[in-house]
Short mmCIF file of C-alpha atoms in Angstrom, two decimals:
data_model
loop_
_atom_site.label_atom_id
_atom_site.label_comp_id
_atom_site.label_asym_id
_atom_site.label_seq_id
_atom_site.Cartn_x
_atom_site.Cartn_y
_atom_site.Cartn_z
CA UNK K 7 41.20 0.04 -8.35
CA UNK K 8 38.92 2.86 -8.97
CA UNK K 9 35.53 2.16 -7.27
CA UNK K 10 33.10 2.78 -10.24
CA UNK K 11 30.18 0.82 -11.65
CA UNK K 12 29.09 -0.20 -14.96
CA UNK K 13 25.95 -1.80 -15.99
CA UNK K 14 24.81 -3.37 -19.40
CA UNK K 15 22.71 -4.93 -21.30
CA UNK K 16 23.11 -5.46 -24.41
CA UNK K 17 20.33 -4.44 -27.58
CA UNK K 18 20.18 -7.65 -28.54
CA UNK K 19 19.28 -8.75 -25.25
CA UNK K 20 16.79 -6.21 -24.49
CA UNK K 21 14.70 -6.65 -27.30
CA UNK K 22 14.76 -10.30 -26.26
CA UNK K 23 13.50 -9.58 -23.13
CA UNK K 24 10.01 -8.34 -23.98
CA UNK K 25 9.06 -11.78 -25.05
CA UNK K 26 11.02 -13.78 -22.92
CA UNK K 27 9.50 -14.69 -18.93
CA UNK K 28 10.90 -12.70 -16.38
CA UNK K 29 13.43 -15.00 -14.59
CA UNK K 30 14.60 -16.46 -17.77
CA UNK K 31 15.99 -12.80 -18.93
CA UNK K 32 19.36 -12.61 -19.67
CA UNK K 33 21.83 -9.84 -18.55
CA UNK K 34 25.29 -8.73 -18.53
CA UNK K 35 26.66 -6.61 -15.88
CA UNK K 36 29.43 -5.20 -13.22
CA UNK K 37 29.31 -3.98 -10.13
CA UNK K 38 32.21 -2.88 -8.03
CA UNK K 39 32.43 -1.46 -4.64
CA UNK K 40 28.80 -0.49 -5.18
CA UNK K 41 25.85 -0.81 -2.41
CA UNK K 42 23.43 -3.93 -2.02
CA UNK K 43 20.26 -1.80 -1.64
CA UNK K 44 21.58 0.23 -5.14
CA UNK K 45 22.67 -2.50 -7.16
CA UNK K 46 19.31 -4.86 -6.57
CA UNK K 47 17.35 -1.87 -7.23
CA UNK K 48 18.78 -1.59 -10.44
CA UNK K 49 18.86 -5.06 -11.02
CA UNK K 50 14.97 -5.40 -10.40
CA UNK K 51 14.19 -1.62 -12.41
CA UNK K 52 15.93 -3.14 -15.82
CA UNK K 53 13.59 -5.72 -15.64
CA UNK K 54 10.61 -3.72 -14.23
CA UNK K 55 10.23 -5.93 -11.44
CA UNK K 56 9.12 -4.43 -7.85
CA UNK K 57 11.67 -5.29 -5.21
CA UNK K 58 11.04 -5.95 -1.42
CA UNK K 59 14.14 -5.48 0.79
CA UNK K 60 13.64 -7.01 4.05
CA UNK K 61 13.77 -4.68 6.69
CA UNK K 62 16.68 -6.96 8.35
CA UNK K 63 19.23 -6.41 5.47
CA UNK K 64 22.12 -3.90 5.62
CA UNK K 65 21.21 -2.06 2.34
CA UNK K 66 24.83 -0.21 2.46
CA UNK K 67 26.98 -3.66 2.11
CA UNK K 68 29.27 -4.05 -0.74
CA UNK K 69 28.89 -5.86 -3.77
CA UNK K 70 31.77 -6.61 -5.87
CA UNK K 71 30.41 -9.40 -8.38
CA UNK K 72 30.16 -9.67 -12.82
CA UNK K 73 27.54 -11.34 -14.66
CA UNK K 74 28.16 -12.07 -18.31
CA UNK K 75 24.54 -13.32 -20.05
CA UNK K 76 23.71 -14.74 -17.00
CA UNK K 77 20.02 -15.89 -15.86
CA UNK K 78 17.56 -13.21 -14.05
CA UNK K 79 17.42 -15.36 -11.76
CA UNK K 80 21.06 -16.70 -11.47
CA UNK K 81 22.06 -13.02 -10.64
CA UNK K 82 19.73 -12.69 -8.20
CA UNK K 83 20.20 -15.70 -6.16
CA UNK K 84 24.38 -15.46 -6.84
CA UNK K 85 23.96 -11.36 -5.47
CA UNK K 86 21.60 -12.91 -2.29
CA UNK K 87 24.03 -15.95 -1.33
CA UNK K 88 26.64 -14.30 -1.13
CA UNK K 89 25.12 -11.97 1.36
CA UNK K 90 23.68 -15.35 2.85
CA UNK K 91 20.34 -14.09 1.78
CA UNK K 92 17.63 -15.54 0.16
CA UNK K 93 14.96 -14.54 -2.68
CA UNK K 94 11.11 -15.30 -3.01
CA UNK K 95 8.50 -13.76 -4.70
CA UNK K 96 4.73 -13.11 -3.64
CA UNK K 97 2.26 -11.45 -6.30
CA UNK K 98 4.95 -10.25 -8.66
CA UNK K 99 7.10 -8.87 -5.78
CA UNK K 100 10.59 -9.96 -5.41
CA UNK K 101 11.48 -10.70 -1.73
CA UNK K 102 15.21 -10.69 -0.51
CA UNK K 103 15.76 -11.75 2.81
CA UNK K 104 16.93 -13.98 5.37
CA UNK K 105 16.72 -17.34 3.79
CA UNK K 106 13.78 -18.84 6.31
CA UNK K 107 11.38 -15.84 5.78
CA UNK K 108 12.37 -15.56 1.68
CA UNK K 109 11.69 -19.78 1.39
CA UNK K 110 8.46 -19.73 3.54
CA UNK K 111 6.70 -16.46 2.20
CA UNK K 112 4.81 -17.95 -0.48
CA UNK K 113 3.41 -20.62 2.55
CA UNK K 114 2.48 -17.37 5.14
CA UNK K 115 0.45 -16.40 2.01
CA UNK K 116 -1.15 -19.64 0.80
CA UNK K 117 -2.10 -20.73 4.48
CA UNK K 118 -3.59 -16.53 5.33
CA UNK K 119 -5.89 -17.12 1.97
CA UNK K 120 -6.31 -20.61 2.74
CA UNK K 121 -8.10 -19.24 5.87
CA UNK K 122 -10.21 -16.83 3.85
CA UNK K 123 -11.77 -20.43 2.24
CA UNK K 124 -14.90 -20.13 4.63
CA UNK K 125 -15.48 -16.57 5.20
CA UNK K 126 -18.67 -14.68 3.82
CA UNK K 127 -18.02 -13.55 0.20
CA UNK K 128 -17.71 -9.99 0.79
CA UNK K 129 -15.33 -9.94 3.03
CA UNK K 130 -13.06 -12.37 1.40
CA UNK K 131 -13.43 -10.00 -1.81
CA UNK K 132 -12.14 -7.15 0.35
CA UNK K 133 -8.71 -9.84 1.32
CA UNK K 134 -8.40 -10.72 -1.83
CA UNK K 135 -8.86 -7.37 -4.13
CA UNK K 136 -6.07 -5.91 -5.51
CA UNK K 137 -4.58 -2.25 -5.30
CA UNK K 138 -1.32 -0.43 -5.59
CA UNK K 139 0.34 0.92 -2.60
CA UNK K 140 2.42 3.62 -1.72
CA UNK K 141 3.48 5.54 1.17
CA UNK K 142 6.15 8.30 2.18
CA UNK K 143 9.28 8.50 3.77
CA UNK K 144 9.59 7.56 7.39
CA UNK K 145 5.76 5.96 7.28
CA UNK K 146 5.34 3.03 10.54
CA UNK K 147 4.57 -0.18 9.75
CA UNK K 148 2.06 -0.38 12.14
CA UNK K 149 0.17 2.55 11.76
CA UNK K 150 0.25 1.59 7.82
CA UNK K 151 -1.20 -1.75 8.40
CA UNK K 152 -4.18 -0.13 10.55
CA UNK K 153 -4.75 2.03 7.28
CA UNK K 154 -4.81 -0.71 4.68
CA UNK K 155 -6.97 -2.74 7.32
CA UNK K 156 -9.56 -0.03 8.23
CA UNK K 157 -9.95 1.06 4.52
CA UNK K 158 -11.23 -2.74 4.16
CA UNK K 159 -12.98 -2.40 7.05
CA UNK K 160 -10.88 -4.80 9.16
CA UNK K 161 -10.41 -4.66 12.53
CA UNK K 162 -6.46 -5.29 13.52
CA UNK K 163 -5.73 -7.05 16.70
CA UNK K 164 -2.43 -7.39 18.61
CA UNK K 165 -0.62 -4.35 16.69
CA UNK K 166 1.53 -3.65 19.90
CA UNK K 167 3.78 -7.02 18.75
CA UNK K 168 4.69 -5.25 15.49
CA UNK K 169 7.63 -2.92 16.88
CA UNK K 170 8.43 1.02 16.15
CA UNK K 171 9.70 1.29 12.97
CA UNK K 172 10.45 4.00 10.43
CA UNK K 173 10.22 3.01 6.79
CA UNK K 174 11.40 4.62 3.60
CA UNK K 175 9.26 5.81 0.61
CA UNK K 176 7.64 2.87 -1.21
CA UNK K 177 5.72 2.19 -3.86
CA UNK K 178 4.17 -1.48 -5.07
CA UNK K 179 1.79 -2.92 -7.83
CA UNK K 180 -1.47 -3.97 -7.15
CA UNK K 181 -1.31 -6.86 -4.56
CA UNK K 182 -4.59 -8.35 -3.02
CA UNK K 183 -4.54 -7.17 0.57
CA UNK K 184 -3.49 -10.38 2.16
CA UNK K 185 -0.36 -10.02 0.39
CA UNK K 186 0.28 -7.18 1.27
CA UNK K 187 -0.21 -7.58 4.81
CA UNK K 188 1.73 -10.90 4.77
CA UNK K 189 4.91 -9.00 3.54
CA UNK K 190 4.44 -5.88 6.09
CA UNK K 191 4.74 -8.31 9.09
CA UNK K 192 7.09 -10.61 7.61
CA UNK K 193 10.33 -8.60 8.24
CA UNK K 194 9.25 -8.27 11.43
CA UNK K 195 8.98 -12.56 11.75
CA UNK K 196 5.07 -11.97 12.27
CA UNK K 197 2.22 -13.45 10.36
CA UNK K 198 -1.39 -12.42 10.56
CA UNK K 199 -4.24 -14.85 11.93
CA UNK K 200 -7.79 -14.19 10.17
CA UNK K 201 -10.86 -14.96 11.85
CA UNK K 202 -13.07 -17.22 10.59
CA UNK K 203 -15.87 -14.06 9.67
CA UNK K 204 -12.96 -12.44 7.63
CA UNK K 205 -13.77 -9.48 10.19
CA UNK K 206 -10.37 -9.10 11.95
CA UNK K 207 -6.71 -10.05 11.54
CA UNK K 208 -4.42 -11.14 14.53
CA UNK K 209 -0.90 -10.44 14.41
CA UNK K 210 0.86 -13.73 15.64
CA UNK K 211 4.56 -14.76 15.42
CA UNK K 212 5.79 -16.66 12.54
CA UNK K 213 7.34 -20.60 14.04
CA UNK K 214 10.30 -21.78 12.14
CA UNK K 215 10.62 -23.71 10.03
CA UNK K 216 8.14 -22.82 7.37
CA UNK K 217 8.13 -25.32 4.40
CA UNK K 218 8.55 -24.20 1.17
CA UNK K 219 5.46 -23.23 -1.37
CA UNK K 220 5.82 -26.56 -2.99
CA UNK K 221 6.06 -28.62 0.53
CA UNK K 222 2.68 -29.78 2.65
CA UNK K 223 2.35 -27.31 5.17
CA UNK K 224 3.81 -27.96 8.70
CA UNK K 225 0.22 -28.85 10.14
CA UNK K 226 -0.77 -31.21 7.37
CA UNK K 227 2.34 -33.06 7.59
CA UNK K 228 2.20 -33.39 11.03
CA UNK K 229 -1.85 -34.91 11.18
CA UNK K 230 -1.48 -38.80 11.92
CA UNK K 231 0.50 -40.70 14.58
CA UNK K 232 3.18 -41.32 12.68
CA UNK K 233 4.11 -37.73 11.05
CA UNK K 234 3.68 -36.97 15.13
CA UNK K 235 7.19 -38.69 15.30
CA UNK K 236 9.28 -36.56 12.92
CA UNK K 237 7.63 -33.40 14.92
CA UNK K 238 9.58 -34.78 17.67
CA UNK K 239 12.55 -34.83 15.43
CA UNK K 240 12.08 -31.15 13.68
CA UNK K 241 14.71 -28.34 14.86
CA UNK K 242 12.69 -25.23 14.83
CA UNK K 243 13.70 -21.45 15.39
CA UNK K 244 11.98 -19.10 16.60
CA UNK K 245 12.02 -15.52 17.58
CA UNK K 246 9.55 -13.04 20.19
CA UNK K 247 9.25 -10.59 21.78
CA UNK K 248 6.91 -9.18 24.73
CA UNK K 249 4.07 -11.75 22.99
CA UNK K 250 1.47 -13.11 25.26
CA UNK K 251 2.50 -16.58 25.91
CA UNK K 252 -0.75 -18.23 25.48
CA UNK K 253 -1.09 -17.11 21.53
CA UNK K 254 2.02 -17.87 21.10
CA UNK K 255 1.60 -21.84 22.23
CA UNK K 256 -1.83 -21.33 20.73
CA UNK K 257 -0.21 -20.53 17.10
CA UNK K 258 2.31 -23.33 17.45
CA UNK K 259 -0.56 -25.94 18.52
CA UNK K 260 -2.24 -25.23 15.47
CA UNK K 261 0.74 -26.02 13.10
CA UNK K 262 2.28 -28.92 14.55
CA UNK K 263 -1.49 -30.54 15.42
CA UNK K 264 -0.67 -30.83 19.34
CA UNK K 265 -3.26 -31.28 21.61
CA UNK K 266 -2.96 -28.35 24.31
CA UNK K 267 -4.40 -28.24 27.82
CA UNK K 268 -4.33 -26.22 30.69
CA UNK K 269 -3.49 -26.67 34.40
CA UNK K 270 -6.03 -23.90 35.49
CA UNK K 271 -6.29 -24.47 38.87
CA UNK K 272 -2.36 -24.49 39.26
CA UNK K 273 -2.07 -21.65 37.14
CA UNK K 274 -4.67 -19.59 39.69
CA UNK K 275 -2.67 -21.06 42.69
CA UNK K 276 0.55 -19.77 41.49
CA UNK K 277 -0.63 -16.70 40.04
CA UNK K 278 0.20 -17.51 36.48
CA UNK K 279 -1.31 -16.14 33.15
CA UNK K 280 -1.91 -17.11 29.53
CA UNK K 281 -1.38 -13.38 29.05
CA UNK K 282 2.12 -13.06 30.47
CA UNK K 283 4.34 -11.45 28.19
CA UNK K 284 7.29 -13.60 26.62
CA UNK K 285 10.37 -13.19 24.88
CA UNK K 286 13.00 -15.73 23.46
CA UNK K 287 14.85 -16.24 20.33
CA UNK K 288 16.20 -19.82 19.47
CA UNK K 289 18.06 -21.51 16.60
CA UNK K 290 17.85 -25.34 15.63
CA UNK K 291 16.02 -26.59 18.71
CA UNK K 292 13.83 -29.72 19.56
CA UNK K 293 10.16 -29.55 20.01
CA UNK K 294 11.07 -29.59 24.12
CA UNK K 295 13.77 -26.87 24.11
CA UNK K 296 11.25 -24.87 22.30
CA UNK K 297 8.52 -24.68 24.30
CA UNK K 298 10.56 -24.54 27.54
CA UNK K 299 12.14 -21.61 25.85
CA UNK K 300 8.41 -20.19 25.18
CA UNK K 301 7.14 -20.88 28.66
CA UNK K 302 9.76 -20.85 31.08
CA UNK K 303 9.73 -17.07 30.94
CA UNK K 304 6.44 -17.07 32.08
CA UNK K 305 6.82 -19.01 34.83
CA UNK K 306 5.00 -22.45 33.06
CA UNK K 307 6.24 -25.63 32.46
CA UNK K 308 4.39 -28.95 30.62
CA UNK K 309 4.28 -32.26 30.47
CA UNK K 310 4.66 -34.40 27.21
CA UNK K 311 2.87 -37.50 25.90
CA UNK K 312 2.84 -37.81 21.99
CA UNK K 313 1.28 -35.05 20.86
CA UNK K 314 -0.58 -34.10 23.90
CA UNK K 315 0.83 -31.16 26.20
CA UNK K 316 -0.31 -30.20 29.26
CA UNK K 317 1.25 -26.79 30.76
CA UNK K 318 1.06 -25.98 34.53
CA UNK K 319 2.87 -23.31 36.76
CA UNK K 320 6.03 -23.75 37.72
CA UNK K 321 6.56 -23.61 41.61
#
């Protein structure tokens, strides 16, 4: 079968489109042997909708699939699952992704802006202005999150976490800044941490699972006594690497509502430090296996009652 591609849409259809919301758009298409990257790019250009592509995917896997007047949005989400992929949007942007960042990226933005809520009103406007972006071939994410962030006038903190990367040519629609900062360390399964004056952001590392726009956030649902329980019953993933170990239990405190304390005097005796270095990566683990996994590497244990921790050195 010769490996060619054809793509469609039909007059009728396209004049239909310009009144018709953007996920509710009809289309009619094949693809054969064609490449991911290639055919959701042209998916998301016929509809002149910016795409994100996770850094994570393999652009260069093969599609073989035929829509015939067929949802937007039913294309998209059939092309994603059957890469086991999933789609969310954020400011107009269409994110594909692994299914845990593309469900909770709409929840790293609400709860970045939801931090923004008591900062002094000119530096929230500078978070929440929008501008295009665009950048070149072979750009790093982290030096191009110190250049949105200093243009603001924003000091970023912890940039080491976000790894070496090379990036190709991109260009997006306005986005307010948090957005767009959001969806830099996203791929990356990094969130940023605003301070309460608005002055700095804090790369920190994203804890799985992340509920889903429409869901209370983790923290909320985990406030009283009760909620405390089904924390206890939560699988979680997670994923770091080389992150100091006492943001990291720092960041998760703060979502699940525990109550953290430190052995200091047995972390001096054994020569342990809240800025040890960590790295793990777990799947579909209790709230124990998780931290051990967290602070174990560091040489740190804890103790459990409810949702009060306490962490000491391990001998």
């Amino acid at each position: 079968m010769s490996r060619s591609i054809s793509f469609f849409v039909s007059l009728a259809v396209g004049i239909f489109c310009l009144t018709t919301p953007l996920w509710a758009q009809r289309i009619t298409a094949v693809w054969q042997g064609q490449q991911l990257g290639a055919v959701l790019e042209r998916l998301a250009n016929a509809r002149h909708a910016p795409l994100w592509l996770d850094r994570r995917v393999d652009p260069q896997q093969t599609v073989d699939v035929q829509f015939t007047d067929v949802p937007f949005a039913q294309a998209l989400a059939e092309l994603a699952e059957q890469h086991e992929l999933g789609v969310g949007q954020l400011g107009g942007v269409i994110y594909v992704g692994p299914k845990e960042t593309a469900r909770g990226l709409a929840t790293l933005a609400r709860r970045a802006r939801a931090a923004l809520a008591l900062t002094p009103a000119a530096k929230r406007q500078r978070w929440l202005r929008a501008a295009p972006s665009e950048w070149p071939r072979l750009t790093q994410p982290r030096a191009l999150l110190k250049e949105l962030l200093q243009q603001a006038g924003i000091e970023l903190v912890d940039d080491r976490l976000v790894p070496h990367d090379l990036w190709p040519a991109r260009e997006l629609p306005p986005l307010a800044l948090v957005d767009r900062v959001v969806l830099i360390l996203a791929g990356f399964d990094l969130t940023c941490e605003i301070s309460r004056d608005g002055g700095s952001c804090r790369v920190v590392p994203i804890v799985y699972p992340l509920p889903a726009a429409g869901d209370a956030p983790l923290a909320e649902a985990s406030s009283s006594g009760r909620s405390g329980a089904s924390v206890a019953r939560r699988q979680f993933s997670l994923r770091l690497e080389n992150q100091p170990v006492g943001r990291v239990v720092q960041q998760l405190a703060g979502q699940l509502k525990l109550e953290i304390s430190w052995n200091e005097e047995s972390l001096r005796k054994n020569g342990r430090s809240r800025e040890t270095l960590v790295s793990c990566e777990v799947a579909d683990v209790d709230l124990d296996e998780l931290l051990r996994s967290i602070l174990e590497p560091a040489g740190l244990g804890f103790s459990k009652e409810g949702q009060r921790i306490e962490i000491h050195a391990l001998p």
